[in-house]
Coordinates of C-alpha atoms and ligand atoms in Angstrom, one line a residue:
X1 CA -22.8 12.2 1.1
X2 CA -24.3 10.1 3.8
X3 CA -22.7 7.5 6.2
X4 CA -24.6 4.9 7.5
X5 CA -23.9 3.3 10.6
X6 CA -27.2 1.8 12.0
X7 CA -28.6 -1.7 11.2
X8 CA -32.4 -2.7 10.6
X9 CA -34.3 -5.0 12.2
X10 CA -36.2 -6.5 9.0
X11 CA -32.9 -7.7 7.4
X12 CA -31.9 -10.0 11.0
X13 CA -34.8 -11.9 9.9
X14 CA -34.3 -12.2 6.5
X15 CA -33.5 -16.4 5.3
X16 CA -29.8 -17.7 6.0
X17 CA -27.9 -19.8 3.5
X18 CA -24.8 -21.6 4.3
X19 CA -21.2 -19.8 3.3
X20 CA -20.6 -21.7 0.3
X21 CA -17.2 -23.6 0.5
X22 CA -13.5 -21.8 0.3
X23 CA -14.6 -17.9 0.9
X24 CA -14.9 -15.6 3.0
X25 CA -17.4 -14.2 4.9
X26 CA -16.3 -10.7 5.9
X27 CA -18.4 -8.2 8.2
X28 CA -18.9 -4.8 7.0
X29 CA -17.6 -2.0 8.8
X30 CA -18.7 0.9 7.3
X31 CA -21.0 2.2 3.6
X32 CA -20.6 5.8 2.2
X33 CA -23.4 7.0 -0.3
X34 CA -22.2 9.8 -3.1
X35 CA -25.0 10.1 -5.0
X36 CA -28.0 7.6 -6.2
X37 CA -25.4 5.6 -8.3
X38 CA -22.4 5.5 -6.4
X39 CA -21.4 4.2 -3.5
X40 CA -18.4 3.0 -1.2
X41 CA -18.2 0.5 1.5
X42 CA -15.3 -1.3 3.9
X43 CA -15.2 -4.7 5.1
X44 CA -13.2 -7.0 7.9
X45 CA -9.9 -8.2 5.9
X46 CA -9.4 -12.0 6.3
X47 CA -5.9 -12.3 7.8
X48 CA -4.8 -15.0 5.1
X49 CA -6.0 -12.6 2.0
X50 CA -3.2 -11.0 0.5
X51 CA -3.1 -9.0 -2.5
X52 CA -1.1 -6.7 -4.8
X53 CA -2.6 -2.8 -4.6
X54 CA -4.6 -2.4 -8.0
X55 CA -6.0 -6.1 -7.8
X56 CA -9.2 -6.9 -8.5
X57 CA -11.3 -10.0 -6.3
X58 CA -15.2 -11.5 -6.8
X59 CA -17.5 -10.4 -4.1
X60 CA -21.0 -11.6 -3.5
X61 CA -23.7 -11.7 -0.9
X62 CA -25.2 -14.2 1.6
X63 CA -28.2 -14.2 -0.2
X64 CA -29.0 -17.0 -2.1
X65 CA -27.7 -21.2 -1.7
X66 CA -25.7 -20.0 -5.2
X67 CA -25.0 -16.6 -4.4
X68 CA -24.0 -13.9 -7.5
X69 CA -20.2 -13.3 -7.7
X70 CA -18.6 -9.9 -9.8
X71 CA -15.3 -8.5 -9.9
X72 CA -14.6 -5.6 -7.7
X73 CA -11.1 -4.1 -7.9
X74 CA -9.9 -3.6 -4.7
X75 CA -9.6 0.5 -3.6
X76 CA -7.6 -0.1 -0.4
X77 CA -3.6 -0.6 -0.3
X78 CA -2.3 -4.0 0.1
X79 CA -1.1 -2.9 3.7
X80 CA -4.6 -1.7 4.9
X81 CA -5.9 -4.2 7.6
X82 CA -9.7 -3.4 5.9
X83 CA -10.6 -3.7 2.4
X84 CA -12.4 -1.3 0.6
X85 CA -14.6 -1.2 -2.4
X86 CA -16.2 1.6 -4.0
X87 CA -19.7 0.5 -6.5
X88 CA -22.0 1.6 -8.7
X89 CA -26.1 1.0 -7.9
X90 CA -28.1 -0.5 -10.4
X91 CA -31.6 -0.3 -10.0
X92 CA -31.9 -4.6 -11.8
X93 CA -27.7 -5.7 -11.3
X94 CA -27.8 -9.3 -10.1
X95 CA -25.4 -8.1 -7.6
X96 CA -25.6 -4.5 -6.8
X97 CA -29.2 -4.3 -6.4
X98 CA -28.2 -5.8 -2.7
X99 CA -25.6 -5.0 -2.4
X100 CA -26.6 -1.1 -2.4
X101 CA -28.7 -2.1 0.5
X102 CA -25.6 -3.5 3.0
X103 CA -24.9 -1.8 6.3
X104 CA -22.4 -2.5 8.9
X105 CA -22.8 -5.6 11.0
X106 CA -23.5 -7.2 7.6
X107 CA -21.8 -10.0 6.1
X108 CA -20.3 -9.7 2.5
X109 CA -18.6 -12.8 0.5
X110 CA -15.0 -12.9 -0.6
X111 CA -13.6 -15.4 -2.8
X112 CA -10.1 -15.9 -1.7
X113 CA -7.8 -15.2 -5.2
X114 CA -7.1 -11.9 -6.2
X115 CA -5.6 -10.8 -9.6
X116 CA -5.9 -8.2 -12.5
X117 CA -3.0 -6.5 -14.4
X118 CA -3.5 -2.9 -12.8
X119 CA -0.4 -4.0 -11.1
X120 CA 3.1 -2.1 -11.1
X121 CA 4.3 -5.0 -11.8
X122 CA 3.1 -5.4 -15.1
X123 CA 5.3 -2.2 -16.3
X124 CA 8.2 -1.3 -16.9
X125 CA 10.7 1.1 -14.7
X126 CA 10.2 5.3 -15.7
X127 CA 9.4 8.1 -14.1
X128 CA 5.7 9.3 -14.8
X129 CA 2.5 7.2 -13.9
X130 CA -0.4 7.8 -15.3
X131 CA -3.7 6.4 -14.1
X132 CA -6.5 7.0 -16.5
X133 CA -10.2 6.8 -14.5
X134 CA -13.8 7.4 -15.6
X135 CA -16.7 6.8 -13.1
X136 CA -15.9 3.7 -10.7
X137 CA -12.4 3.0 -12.5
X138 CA -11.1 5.0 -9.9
X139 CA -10.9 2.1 -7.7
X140 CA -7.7 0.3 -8.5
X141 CA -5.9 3.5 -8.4
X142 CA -7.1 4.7 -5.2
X143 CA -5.9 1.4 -3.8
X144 CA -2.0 2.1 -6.1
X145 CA -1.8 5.7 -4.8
X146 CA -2.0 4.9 -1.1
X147 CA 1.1 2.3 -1.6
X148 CA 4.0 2.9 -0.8
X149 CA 5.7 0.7 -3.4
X150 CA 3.8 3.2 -6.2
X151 CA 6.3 5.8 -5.0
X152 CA 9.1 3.5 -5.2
X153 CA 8.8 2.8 -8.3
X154 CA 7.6 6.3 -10.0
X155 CA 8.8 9.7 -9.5
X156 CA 5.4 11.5 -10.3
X157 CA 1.9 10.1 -10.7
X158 CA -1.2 11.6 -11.9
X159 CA -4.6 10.5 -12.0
X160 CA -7.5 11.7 -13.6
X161 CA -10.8 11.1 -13.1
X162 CA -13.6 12.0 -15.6
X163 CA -17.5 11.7 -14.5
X164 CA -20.7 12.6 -16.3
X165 CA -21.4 14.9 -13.3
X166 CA -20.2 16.9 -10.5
X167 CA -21.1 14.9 -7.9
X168 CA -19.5 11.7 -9.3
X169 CA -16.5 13.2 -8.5
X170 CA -17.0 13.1 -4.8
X171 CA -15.2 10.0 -3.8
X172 CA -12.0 10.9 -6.4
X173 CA -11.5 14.1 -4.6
X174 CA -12.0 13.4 -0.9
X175 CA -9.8 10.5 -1.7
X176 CA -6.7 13.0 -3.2
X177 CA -7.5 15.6 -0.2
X178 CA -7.0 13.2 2.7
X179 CA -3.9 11.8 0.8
X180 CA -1.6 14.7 2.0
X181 CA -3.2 14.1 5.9
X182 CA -2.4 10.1 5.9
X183 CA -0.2 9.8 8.7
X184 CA 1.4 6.5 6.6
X185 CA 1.8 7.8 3.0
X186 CA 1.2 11.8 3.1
X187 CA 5.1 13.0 3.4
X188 CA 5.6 10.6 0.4
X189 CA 3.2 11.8 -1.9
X190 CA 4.2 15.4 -1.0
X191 CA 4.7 17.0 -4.5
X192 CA 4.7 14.3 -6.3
X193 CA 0.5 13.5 -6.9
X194 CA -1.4 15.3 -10.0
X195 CA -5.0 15.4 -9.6
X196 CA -6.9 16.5 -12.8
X197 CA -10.5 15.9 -12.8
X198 CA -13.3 16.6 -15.9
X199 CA -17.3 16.3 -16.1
X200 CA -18.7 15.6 -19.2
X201 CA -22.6 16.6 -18.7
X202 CA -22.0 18.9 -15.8
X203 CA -20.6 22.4 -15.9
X204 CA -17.1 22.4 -14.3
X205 CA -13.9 23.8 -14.7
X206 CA -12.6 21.2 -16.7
X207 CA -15.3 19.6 -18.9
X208 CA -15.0 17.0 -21.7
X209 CA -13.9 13.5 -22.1
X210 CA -10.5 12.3 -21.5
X211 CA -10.1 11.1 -25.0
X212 CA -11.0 14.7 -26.1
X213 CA -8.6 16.3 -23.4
X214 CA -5.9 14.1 -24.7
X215 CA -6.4 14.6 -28.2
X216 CA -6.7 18.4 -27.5
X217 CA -3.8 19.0 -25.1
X218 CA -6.0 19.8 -22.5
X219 CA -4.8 17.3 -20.1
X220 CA -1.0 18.2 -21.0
X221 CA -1.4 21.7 -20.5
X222 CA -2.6 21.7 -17.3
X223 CA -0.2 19.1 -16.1
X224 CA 3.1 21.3 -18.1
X225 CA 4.0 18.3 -20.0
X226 CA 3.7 17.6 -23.8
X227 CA 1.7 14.1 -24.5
X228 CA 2.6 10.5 -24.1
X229 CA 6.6 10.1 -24.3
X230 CA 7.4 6.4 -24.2
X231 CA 10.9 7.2 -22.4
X232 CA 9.6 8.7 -18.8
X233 CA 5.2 7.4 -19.1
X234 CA 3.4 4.3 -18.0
X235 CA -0.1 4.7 -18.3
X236 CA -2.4 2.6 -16.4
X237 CA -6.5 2.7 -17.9
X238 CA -9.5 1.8 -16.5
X239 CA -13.7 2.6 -17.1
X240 CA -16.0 1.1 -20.0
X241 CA -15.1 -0.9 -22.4
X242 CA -15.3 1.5 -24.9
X243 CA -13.4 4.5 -23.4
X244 CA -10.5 1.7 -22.4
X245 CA -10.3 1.0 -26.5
X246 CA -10.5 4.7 -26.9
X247 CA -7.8 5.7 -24.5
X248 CA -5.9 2.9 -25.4
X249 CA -5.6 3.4 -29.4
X250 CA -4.5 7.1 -28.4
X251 CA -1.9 5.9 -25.8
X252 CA -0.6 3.0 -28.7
X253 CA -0.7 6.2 -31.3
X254 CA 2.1 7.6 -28.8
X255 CA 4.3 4.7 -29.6
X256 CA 3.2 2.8 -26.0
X257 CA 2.9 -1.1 -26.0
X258 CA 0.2 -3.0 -23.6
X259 CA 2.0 -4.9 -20.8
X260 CA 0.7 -8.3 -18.7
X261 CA 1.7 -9.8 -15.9
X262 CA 4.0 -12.1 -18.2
X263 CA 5.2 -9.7 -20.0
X264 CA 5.6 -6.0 -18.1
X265 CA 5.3 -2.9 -20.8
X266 CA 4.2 0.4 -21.2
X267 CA 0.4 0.1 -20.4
X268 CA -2.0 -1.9 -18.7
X269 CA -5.6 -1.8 -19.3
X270 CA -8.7 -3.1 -17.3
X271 CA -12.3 -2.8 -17.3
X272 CA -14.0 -1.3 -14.3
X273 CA -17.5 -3.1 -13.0
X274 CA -20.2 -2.5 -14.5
X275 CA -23.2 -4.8 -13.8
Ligands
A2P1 P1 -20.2 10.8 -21.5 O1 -20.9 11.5 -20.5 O2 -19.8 11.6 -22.7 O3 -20.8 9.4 -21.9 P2 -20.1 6.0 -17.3 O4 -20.7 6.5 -16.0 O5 -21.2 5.8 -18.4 O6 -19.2 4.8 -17.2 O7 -19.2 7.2 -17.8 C1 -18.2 7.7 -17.1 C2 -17.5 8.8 -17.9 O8 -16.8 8.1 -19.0 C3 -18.4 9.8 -18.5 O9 -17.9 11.1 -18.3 C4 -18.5 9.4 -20.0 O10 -18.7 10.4 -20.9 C5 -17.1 8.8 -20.2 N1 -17.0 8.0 -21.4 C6 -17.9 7.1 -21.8 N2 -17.4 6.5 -22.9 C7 -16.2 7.0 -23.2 C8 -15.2 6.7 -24.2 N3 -15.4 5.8 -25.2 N4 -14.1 7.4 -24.1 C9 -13.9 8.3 -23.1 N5 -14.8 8.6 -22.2 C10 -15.9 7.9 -22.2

């Protein structure tokens, strides 16, 4: 993992464009690099913005008269003064090829709605949470477990988060490990956070997919429950499009209905960035 905290030279010279109209133009305060596909970065928070935690809001670069807008879920609480996003790099992404380059002191775009159903809202009252992640769908819920409203709400919450490798992992464990430190939420989660994390092209201790690990019992067995019970689980999902189908034709096996905003249920679903 590396930090980065200079600026270069060659990018103040680089051509201006105007902000376009209605967003905002934050400063970036600091970027974290895991590995050559993942990265996570903080920005200024515009005092107007406001947000639910597990929303999702289009971010863009300075770059171009029409600049390239994607969806980035949010990975910072809704009380946090700074909001933070954690990324993929791809090597051709209109976006990411950029914005994989940004260093504090630079400006980042912010349009100014935020939305997206990985909200609490959007379920109904029990006692577990679960928050399904593979690769950067960890985002939304590393925003949801630093609220304190998630505890409110839920008496226990686990999360899991399944990479390809190792490494992936970094930014899902460091996140769970500073949890109990955090002088604002760490007495709350005390005993009540699961953290179960799987590679699935990496030797690890746990390997395999979540599918398989919920088909198999894996994931149960290490958390000392049985499977999905619709009476005390609310499961939240988020990754590819395919492994949120997947997940989510296991979860409606379990007798589990998809909730919305409109109409609060058992599960919510959303895709994690990908471009
Ligand atoms: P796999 O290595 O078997 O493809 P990605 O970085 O491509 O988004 O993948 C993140 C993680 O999600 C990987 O561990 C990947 O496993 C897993 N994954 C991909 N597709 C599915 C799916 N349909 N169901 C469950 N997990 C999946």
């Amino acid at each position: 993992m590396t930090s980065v905290a200079a600026n270069s030279n060659a990018k103040a010279e680089a051509p201006r464009f105007p902000i376009p109209a209605n967003v905002y133009a934050e400063t970036v305060t600091s970027v974290t690099h895991y590995t050559d596909r993942l990265f996570s970065f903080r920005i200024t928070r515009p005092q107007t913005f406001r947000f639910r935690s597990g929303e999702f809001v289009m971010i863009g670069l300075p770059n171009a008269e029409k600049p390239v807008f994607r969806a980035y879920s949010i990975a910072s609480p809704a009380w946090d003064e700074e909001l933070e996003f954690y990324s993929i790099k791809v090597p051709d992404g209109p976006l990411t090829q950029h914005l994989q380059q940004i260093e504090p002191g630079d400006t980042v775009l912010l349009r100014q709605k935020a939305t997206g159903t990985l909200v609490t809202d959007a379920l109904t009252p029990a006692k577990r949470l679960y928050m399904i992640a593979t690769g950067t769908g960890i985002a939304p819920f590393a925003s949801l477990i630093r609220d304190p409203d998630t505890y409110d709400k839920f008496e226990q919450i686990i999360v899991t988060n399944t990479c390809r490798g190792n490494a992936e992992l970094a930014y899902g464990d460091q996140l769970i490990k500073a949890l109990g430190e955090d002088p604002l939420i760490g007495e709350l989660t005390d005993g009540r956070i699961s953290y179960f994390s799987s590679t699935t092209r990496d030797e690890s201790p746990q390997t395999g997919r979540i599918t398989s690990l919920i088909e198999n019992g894996g994931l149960f067995e290490a958390l000392g429950a049985e499977s999905f019970d619709r009476a005390n689980d609310r499961v939240m999902i988020c990754g590819s499009l395919d492994m949120i189908h997947d997940v989510s034709e296991l979860v409606k096996a379990a007798g589990l209905e998809e909730g919305s905003n409109a109409k609060p249920a058992d599960f919510v679903v959303e895709r994690a960035f990908v471009g």
